[in-house]
Amino acid sequence: MTNARDIMHSGAQWIPAHETLDRAAQLMREHKVGALPISANGDRDRMVGILTDRDIVLAVVAEGRLPAATRVEEVMCRHVITGRATDTLMDAAMKMAEASIRRLPILDGQGRMVGLVSVDDLLVILITELSNISAAIAGPSKILTT
């Protein structure tokens, strides 16, 4: 059975809570990501929140703030829904659906973030599985692997 650890992306780019939103947006663009885990004073073992590209848009555009004058900690989500590396993909998908989130930080047994699972990651698996079902119906020679 496939677990969250099998599809998560490790090596996330972190940002300290005291940084500004313009720096966060620059990091997101540089690393082609839509979310950053937030650390307290650069300590990557302890996630204190998460910031998404949507959070930046809503804080800056909708509220008329200046990104260079707004700190990450002012707009980040402090209540972070997380999963475990051993969670099944169904568990991860259900957590994401129930919380209406697109990215799920994955924690190890000590509570440290070890990766992120995105909705897109789950869709790739789902598409592959649906293709395999279709191929199995059509004939065994068309089964895909992930």
Short mmCIF file of N, CA and C in Angstrom, two decimals:
data_model
loop_
_atom_site.label_atom_id
_atom_site.label_comp_id
_atom_site.label_asym_id
_atom_site.label_seq_id
_atom_site.Cartn_x
_atom_site.Cartn_y
_atom_site.Cartn_z
N MET A 1 0.84 -1.17 0.00
CA MET A 1 0.00 0.00 0.00
C MET A 1 0.89 1.25 0.00
N THR A 2 0.51 2.24 -0.76
CA THR A 2 1.27 3.48 -0.87
C THR A 2 0.95 4.38 0.31
N ASN A 3 2.01 4.93 0.92
CA ASN A 3 1.87 5.85 2.04
C ASN A 3 2.29 7.25 1.63
N ALA A 4 2.02 8.21 2.49
CA ALA A 4 2.38 9.60 2.23
C ALA A 4 3.87 9.74 1.95
N ARG A 5 4.70 8.99 2.66
CA ARG A 5 6.15 9.09 2.46
C ARG A 5 6.56 8.73 1.03
N ASP A 6 5.75 7.89 0.36
CA ASP A 6 6.08 7.44 -0.98
C ASP A 6 5.88 8.51 -2.05
N ILE A 7 5.05 9.50 -1.77
CA ILE A 7 4.78 10.51 -2.79
C ILE A 7 5.14 11.93 -2.35
N MET A 8 5.50 12.12 -1.08
CA MET A 8 5.78 13.47 -0.58
C MET A 8 7.04 14.04 -1.22
N HIS A 9 7.08 15.36 -1.23
CA HIS A 9 8.27 16.08 -1.67
C HIS A 9 9.05 16.48 -0.43
N SER A 10 10.29 16.05 -0.35
CA SER A 10 11.11 16.43 0.80
C SER A 10 11.99 17.61 0.40
N GLY A 11 12.65 18.19 1.36
CA GLY A 11 13.54 19.31 1.08
C GLY A 11 12.82 20.62 0.83
N ALA A 12 11.72 20.86 1.55
CA ALA A 12 10.95 22.09 1.38
C ALA A 12 11.79 23.31 1.73
N GLN A 13 11.52 24.39 1.04
CA GLN A 13 12.15 25.68 1.34
C GLN A 13 11.39 26.31 2.50
N TRP A 14 12.08 26.62 3.58
CA TRP A 14 11.46 27.22 4.76
C TRP A 14 11.71 28.72 4.77
N ILE A 15 10.93 29.44 5.57
CA ILE A 15 11.16 30.86 5.78
C ILE A 15 10.90 31.18 7.26
N PRO A 16 11.73 32.04 7.86
CA PRO A 16 11.49 32.43 9.26
C PRO A 16 10.26 33.32 9.37
N ALA A 17 9.58 33.25 10.49
CA ALA A 17 8.35 34.00 10.73
C ALA A 17 8.57 35.51 10.67
N HIS A 18 9.79 35.98 10.96
CA HIS A 18 10.04 37.43 10.99
C HIS A 18 10.31 38.02 9.60
N GLU A 19 10.44 37.19 8.58
CA GLU A 19 10.69 37.69 7.22
C GLU A 19 9.45 38.40 6.67
N THR A 20 9.64 39.13 5.59
CA THR A 20 8.54 39.88 4.98
C THR A 20 7.87 39.07 3.87
N LEU A 21 6.66 39.50 3.53
CA LEU A 21 5.91 38.80 2.50
C LEU A 21 6.56 38.92 1.13
N ASP A 22 7.25 40.02 0.86
CA ASP A 22 7.92 40.12 -0.44
C ASP A 22 9.03 39.08 -0.54
N ARG A 23 9.76 38.83 0.55
CA ARG A 23 10.79 37.78 0.54
C ARG A 23 10.16 36.40 0.37
N ALA A 24 9.03 36.18 1.04
CA ALA A 24 8.33 34.90 0.90
C ALA A 24 7.90 34.67 -0.55
N ALA A 25 7.35 35.70 -1.18
CA ALA A 25 6.92 35.59 -2.58
C ALA A 25 8.11 35.32 -3.50
N GLN A 26 9.24 35.95 -3.21
CA GLN A 26 10.45 35.70 -4.01
C GLN A 26 10.89 34.25 -3.89
N LEU A 27 10.88 33.71 -2.67
CA LEU A 27 11.27 32.31 -2.46
C LEU A 27 10.31 31.36 -3.19
N MET A 28 9.02 31.67 -3.13
CA MET A 28 8.04 30.83 -3.82
C MET A 28 8.30 30.83 -5.32
N ARG A 29 8.60 31.99 -5.87
CA ARG A 29 8.88 32.07 -7.30
C ARG A 29 10.18 31.33 -7.65
N GLU A 30 11.23 31.56 -6.87
CA GLU A 30 12.53 30.91 -7.13
C GLU A 30 12.42 29.39 -7.10
N HIS A 31 11.66 28.87 -6.17
CA HIS A 31 11.58 27.42 -5.97
C HIS A 31 10.34 26.79 -6.59
N LYS A 32 9.54 27.62 -7.26
CA LYS A 32 8.33 27.15 -7.95
C LYS A 32 7.41 26.35 -7.02
N VAL A 33 7.13 26.96 -5.86
CA VAL A 33 6.24 26.35 -4.87
C VAL A 33 5.14 27.33 -4.50
N GLY A 34 4.05 26.81 -3.97
CA GLY A 34 2.93 27.64 -3.57
C GLY A 34 2.73 27.73 -2.07
N ALA A 35 3.65 27.12 -1.30
CA ALA A 35 3.55 27.16 0.16
C ALA A 35 4.93 27.05 0.77
N LEU A 36 5.09 27.71 1.91
CA LEU A 36 6.35 27.65 2.65
C LEU A 36 6.06 27.30 4.10
N PRO A 37 6.73 26.30 4.65
CA PRO A 37 6.64 26.07 6.09
C PRO A 37 7.35 27.22 6.80
N ILE A 38 6.83 27.61 7.95
CA ILE A 38 7.39 28.74 8.69
C ILE A 38 8.12 28.22 9.93
N SER A 39 9.33 28.73 10.11
CA SER A 39 10.12 28.34 11.27
C SER A 39 10.23 29.51 12.23
N ALA A 40 10.49 29.19 13.48
CA ALA A 40 10.78 30.22 14.47
C ALA A 40 12.29 30.41 14.48
N ASN A 41 12.75 31.55 14.07
CA ASN A 41 14.19 31.88 14.08
C ASN A 41 15.05 30.90 13.29
N GLY A 42 14.54 30.39 12.19
CA GLY A 42 15.33 29.53 11.32
C GLY A 42 15.47 28.09 11.78
N ASP A 43 14.78 27.72 12.87
CA ASP A 43 14.85 26.35 13.40
C ASP A 43 13.93 25.45 12.57
N ARG A 44 14.49 24.67 11.67
CA ARG A 44 13.68 23.85 10.77
C ARG A 44 13.10 22.61 11.42
N ASP A 45 13.44 22.34 12.64
CA ASP A 45 12.84 21.20 13.33
C ASP A 45 11.46 21.54 13.87
N ARG A 46 11.17 22.83 13.97
CA ARG A 46 9.91 23.23 14.58
C ARG A 46 9.11 24.13 13.64
N MET A 47 8.06 23.60 13.07
CA MET A 47 7.20 24.37 12.18
C MET A 47 6.18 25.11 13.05
N VAL A 48 6.13 26.45 12.89
CA VAL A 48 5.19 27.25 13.68
C VAL A 48 4.01 27.72 12.84
N GLY A 49 4.05 27.42 11.55
CA GLY A 49 2.95 27.82 10.68
C GLY A 49 3.25 27.47 9.25
N ILE A 50 2.33 27.87 8.37
CA ILE A 50 2.53 27.67 6.94
C ILE A 50 1.98 28.90 6.22
N LEU A 51 2.61 29.26 5.13
CA LEU A 51 2.20 30.42 4.34
C LEU A 51 1.99 29.96 2.91
N THR A 52 0.84 30.30 2.34
CA THR A 52 0.57 29.94 0.95
C THR A 52 0.54 31.19 0.08
N ASP A 53 0.65 30.96 -1.22
CA ASP A 53 0.56 32.07 -2.15
C ASP A 53 -0.80 32.78 -2.01
N ARG A 54 -1.82 32.02 -1.71
CA ARG A 54 -3.16 32.59 -1.50
C ARG A 54 -3.17 33.50 -0.28
N ASP A 55 -2.48 33.10 0.80
CA ASP A 55 -2.40 33.95 1.99
C ASP A 55 -1.79 35.30 1.65
N ILE A 56 -0.77 35.29 0.82
CA ILE A 56 -0.11 36.54 0.43
C ILE A 56 -1.06 37.42 -0.37
N VAL A 57 -1.74 36.83 -1.32
CA VAL A 57 -2.68 37.61 -2.14
C VAL A 57 -3.77 38.23 -1.27
N LEU A 58 -4.36 37.43 -0.39
CA LEU A 58 -5.44 37.95 0.44
C LEU A 58 -4.95 39.01 1.43
N ALA A 59 -3.75 38.86 1.95
CA ALA A 59 -3.22 39.82 2.91
C ALA A 59 -2.78 41.11 2.24
N VAL A 60 -2.18 41.00 1.08
CA VAL A 60 -1.62 42.18 0.42
C VAL A 60 -2.67 42.88 -0.44
N VAL A 61 -3.23 42.16 -1.39
CA VAL A 61 -4.17 42.77 -2.33
C VAL A 61 -5.48 43.14 -1.65
N ALA A 62 -6.10 42.18 -0.98
CA ALA A 62 -7.42 42.41 -0.39
C ALA A 62 -7.39 43.43 0.74
N GLU A 63 -6.28 43.51 1.45
CA GLU A 63 -6.20 44.42 2.59
C GLU A 63 -5.36 45.67 2.31
N GLY A 64 -4.80 45.77 1.12
CA GLY A 64 -4.03 46.95 0.75
C GLY A 64 -2.74 47.13 1.53
N ARG A 65 -2.13 46.04 1.93
CA ARG A 65 -0.86 46.11 2.68
C ARG A 65 0.32 46.19 1.72
N LEU A 66 1.44 46.60 2.24
CA LEU A 66 2.69 46.59 1.48
C LEU A 66 3.44 45.30 1.81
N PRO A 67 3.80 44.50 0.80
CA PRO A 67 4.47 43.23 1.07
C PRO A 67 5.80 43.39 1.79
N ALA A 68 6.51 44.48 1.52
CA ALA A 68 7.81 44.69 2.17
C ALA A 68 7.66 45.14 3.62
N ALA A 69 6.46 45.57 4.00
CA ALA A 69 6.23 46.05 5.36
C ALA A 69 5.38 45.07 6.19
N THR A 70 5.07 43.92 5.61
CA THR A 70 4.23 42.95 6.31
C THR A 70 5.03 41.68 6.57
N ARG A 71 5.06 41.28 7.82
CA ARG A 71 5.81 40.07 8.19
C ARG A 71 4.98 38.82 7.96
N VAL A 72 5.70 37.75 7.66
CA VAL A 72 5.08 36.44 7.44
C VAL A 72 4.19 36.06 8.62
N GLU A 73 4.67 36.28 9.84
CA GLU A 73 3.93 35.87 11.04
C GLU A 73 2.60 36.59 11.18
N GLU A 74 2.41 37.71 10.49
CA GLU A 74 1.15 38.44 10.57
C GLU A 74 0.04 37.77 9.78
N VAL A 75 0.38 36.99 8.77
CA VAL A 75 -0.64 36.41 7.91
C VAL A 75 -0.58 34.88 7.79
N MET A 76 0.46 34.27 8.32
CA MET A 76 0.60 32.81 8.19
C MET A 76 -0.51 32.09 8.94
N CYS A 77 -0.77 30.89 8.54
CA CYS A 77 -1.72 30.02 9.23
C CYS A 77 -0.97 29.34 10.37
N ARG A 78 -1.43 29.57 11.59
CA ARG A 78 -0.77 28.98 12.76
C ARG A 78 -1.31 27.60 13.11
N HIS A 79 -2.54 27.34 12.72
CA HIS A 79 -3.14 26.02 12.97
C HIS A 79 -2.94 25.16 11.72
N VAL A 80 -1.87 24.40 11.74
CA VAL A 80 -1.48 23.63 10.55
C VAL A 80 -1.99 22.20 10.68
N ILE A 81 -2.75 21.79 9.68
CA ILE A 81 -3.20 20.39 9.59
C ILE A 81 -2.02 19.61 9.02
N THR A 82 -1.66 18.51 9.66
CA THR A 82 -0.50 17.72 9.23
C THR A 82 -0.88 16.26 9.08
N GLY A 83 -0.02 15.55 8.39
CA GLY A 83 -0.15 14.11 8.27
C GLY A 83 1.13 13.44 8.75
N ARG A 84 1.09 12.16 8.80
CA ARG A 84 2.26 11.35 9.18
C ARG A 84 2.80 10.64 7.95
N ALA A 85 4.08 10.35 7.96
CA ALA A 85 4.71 9.66 6.84
C ALA A 85 4.07 8.30 6.60
N THR A 86 3.51 7.71 7.65
CA THR A 86 2.89 6.39 7.54
C THR A 86 1.41 6.44 7.16
N ASP A 87 0.83 7.64 7.04
CA ASP A 87 -0.57 7.75 6.63
C ASP A 87 -0.76 7.15 5.24
N THR A 88 -1.89 6.49 5.04
CA THR A 88 -2.22 6.03 3.70
C THR A 88 -2.58 7.25 2.86
N LEU A 89 -2.58 7.06 1.55
CA LEU A 89 -2.96 8.17 0.68
C LEU A 89 -4.41 8.57 0.91
N MET A 90 -5.26 7.61 1.25
CA MET A 90 -6.65 7.93 1.56
C MET A 90 -6.73 8.80 2.81
N ASP A 91 -5.93 8.46 3.83
CA ASP A 91 -5.90 9.28 5.05
C ASP A 91 -5.47 10.71 4.73
N ALA A 92 -4.42 10.84 3.95
CA ALA A 92 -3.91 12.17 3.57
C ALA A 92 -4.97 12.93 2.77
N ALA A 93 -5.58 12.27 1.81
CA ALA A 93 -6.60 12.92 0.98
C ALA A 93 -7.80 13.36 1.83
N MET A 94 -8.21 12.53 2.76
CA MET A 94 -9.34 12.88 3.62
C MET A 94 -9.02 14.08 4.51
N LYS A 95 -7.82 14.12 5.07
CA LYS A 95 -7.42 15.27 5.90
C LYS A 95 -7.45 16.55 5.06
N MET A 96 -6.94 16.46 3.84
CA MET A 96 -6.90 17.63 2.98
C MET A 96 -8.31 18.06 2.59
N ALA A 97 -9.17 17.12 2.27
CA ALA A 97 -10.54 17.44 1.88
C ALA A 97 -11.32 18.05 3.04
N GLU A 98 -11.20 17.45 4.22
CA GLU A 98 -11.92 17.94 5.39
C GLU A 98 -11.51 19.36 5.78
N ALA A 99 -10.23 19.68 5.60
CA ALA A 99 -9.72 21.00 5.98
C ALA A 99 -9.70 21.98 4.80
N SER A 100 -10.10 21.51 3.63
CA SER A 100 -10.08 22.35 2.41
C SER A 100 -8.70 22.95 2.16
N ILE A 101 -7.68 22.08 2.21
CA ILE A 101 -6.31 22.53 1.95
C ILE A 101 -5.74 21.78 0.76
N ARG A 102 -4.77 22.38 0.11
CA ARG A 102 -4.16 21.80 -1.09
C ARG A 102 -2.78 21.19 -0.80
N ARG A 103 -2.24 21.47 0.37
CA ARG A 103 -0.92 20.96 0.73
C ARG A 103 -0.94 20.46 2.16
N LEU A 104 -0.33 19.30 2.38
CA LEU A 104 -0.33 18.68 3.69
C LEU A 104 1.11 18.44 4.13
N PRO A 105 1.59 19.18 5.15
CA PRO A 105 2.92 18.89 5.69
C PRO A 105 2.93 17.49 6.32
N ILE A 106 3.99 16.75 6.06
CA ILE A 106 4.12 15.39 6.58
C ILE A 106 5.18 15.38 7.67
N LEU A 107 4.80 14.83 8.82
CA LEU A 107 5.69 14.79 9.99
C LEU A 107 6.21 13.38 10.23
N ASP A 108 7.41 13.32 10.81
CA ASP A 108 7.95 12.02 11.21
C ASP A 108 7.47 11.70 12.63
N GLY A 109 7.95 10.62 13.19
CA GLY A 109 7.54 10.18 14.52
C GLY A 109 7.91 11.14 15.64
N GLN A 110 8.87 12.04 15.40
CA GLN A 110 9.27 13.02 16.40
C GLN A 110 8.58 14.37 16.19
N GLY A 111 7.66 14.45 15.22
CA GLY A 111 6.94 15.69 14.98
C GLY A 111 7.66 16.69 14.10
N ARG A 112 8.74 16.26 13.44
CA ARG A 112 9.47 17.15 12.52
C ARG A 112 8.93 16.99 11.12
N MET A 113 8.82 18.11 10.40
CA MET A 113 8.34 18.03 9.03
C MET A 113 9.40 17.39 8.14
N VAL A 114 8.97 16.37 7.39
CA VAL A 114 9.90 15.66 6.51
C VAL A 114 9.51 15.79 5.04
N GLY A 115 8.34 16.39 4.78
CA GLY A 115 7.91 16.56 3.41
C GLY A 115 6.54 17.19 3.30
N LEU A 116 6.10 17.38 2.07
CA LEU A 116 4.78 17.94 1.76
C LEU A 116 4.11 17.06 0.72
N VAL A 117 2.82 16.85 0.88
CA VAL A 117 2.02 16.18 -0.14
C VAL A 117 1.04 17.22 -0.66
N SER A 118 0.93 17.32 -1.97
CA SER A 118 0.00 18.27 -2.57
C SER A 118 -1.16 17.52 -3.23
N VAL A 119 -2.21 18.26 -3.51
CA VAL A 119 -3.34 17.69 -4.24
C VAL A 119 -2.86 17.14 -5.57
N ASP A 120 -1.95 17.86 -6.22
CA ASP A 120 -1.41 17.39 -7.50
C ASP A 120 -0.72 16.04 -7.37
N ASP A 121 0.00 15.82 -6.26
CA ASP A 121 0.65 14.53 -6.02
C ASP A 121 -0.38 13.41 -5.96
N LEU A 122 -1.48 13.69 -5.27
CA LEU A 122 -2.55 12.69 -5.15
C LEU A 122 -3.22 12.44 -6.49
N LEU A 123 -3.38 13.48 -7.29
CA LEU A 123 -4.01 13.32 -8.60
C LEU A 123 -3.18 12.45 -9.53
N VAL A 124 -1.86 12.58 -9.46
CA VAL A 124 -0.99 11.73 -10.30
C VAL A 124 -1.21 10.26 -9.96
N ILE A 125 -1.27 9.95 -8.68
CA ILE A 125 -1.51 8.57 -8.25
C ILE A 125 -2.89 8.10 -8.70
N LEU A 126 -3.90 8.95 -8.51
CA LEU A 126 -5.26 8.59 -8.90
C LEU A 126 -5.36 8.33 -10.40
N ILE A 127 -4.76 9.19 -11.19
CA ILE A 127 -4.79 9.01 -12.66
C ILE A 127 -4.10 7.70 -13.05
N THR A 128 -2.97 7.41 -12.42
CA THR A 128 -2.26 6.17 -12.71
C THR A 128 -3.11 4.95 -12.36
N GLU A 129 -3.74 5.00 -11.19
CA GLU A 129 -4.59 3.88 -10.77
C GLU A 129 -5.78 3.71 -11.70
N LEU A 130 -6.41 4.81 -12.11
CA LEU A 130 -7.53 4.72 -13.04
C LEU A 130 -7.09 4.17 -14.39
N SER A 131 -5.90 4.56 -14.83
CA SER A 131 -5.36 4.02 -16.08
C SER A 131 -5.12 2.53 -15.97
N ASN A 132 -4.63 2.10 -14.80
CA ASN A 132 -4.38 0.67 -14.59
C ASN A 132 -5.69 -0.13 -14.58
N ILE A 133 -6.71 0.44 -13.98
CA ILE A 133 -8.01 -0.24 -13.99
C ILE A 133 -8.52 -0.37 -15.42
N SER A 134 -8.41 0.71 -16.16
CA SER A 134 -8.84 0.69 -17.56
C SER A 134 -8.02 -0.33 -18.37
N ALA A 135 -6.70 -0.33 -18.13
CA ALA A 135 -5.83 -1.26 -18.86
C ALA A 135 -6.13 -2.71 -18.47
N ALA A 136 -6.45 -2.94 -17.19
CA ALA A 136 -6.76 -4.30 -16.75
C ALA A 136 -8.01 -4.82 -17.43
N ILE A 137 -8.96 -3.92 -17.63
CA ILE A 137 -10.19 -4.31 -18.32
C ILE A 137 -9.88 -4.61 -19.79
N ALA A 138 -9.01 -3.78 -20.39
CA ALA A 138 -8.67 -3.95 -21.80
C ALA A 138 -7.72 -5.13 -22.05
N GLY A 139 -6.85 -5.39 -21.09
CA GLY A 139 -5.89 -6.48 -21.24
C GLY A 139 -4.66 -6.22 -20.38
N PRO A 140 -4.03 -7.25 -19.85
CA PRO A 140 -2.92 -7.10 -18.89
C PRO A 140 -1.67 -6.44 -19.47
N SER A 141 -1.49 -6.36 -20.75
CA SER A 141 -0.25 -5.80 -21.31
C SER A 141 -0.17 -4.28 -21.22
N LYS A 142 -1.23 -3.60 -20.77
CA LYS A 142 -1.26 -2.15 -20.77
C LYS A 142 -1.19 -1.53 -19.39
N ILE A 143 -0.80 -2.27 -18.37
CA ILE A 143 -0.76 -1.77 -17.01
C ILE A 143 0.46 -0.87 -16.82
N LEU A 144 0.23 0.34 -16.20
CA LEU A 144 1.28 1.30 -15.94
C LEU A 144 1.84 1.10 -14.54
N THR A 145 3.02 1.63 -14.30
CA THR A 145 3.60 1.62 -12.95
C THR A 145 3.93 3.05 -12.57
N THR A 146 3.98 3.31 -11.26
CA THR A 146 4.31 4.66 -10.79
C THR A 146 5.74 4.76 -10.37
#
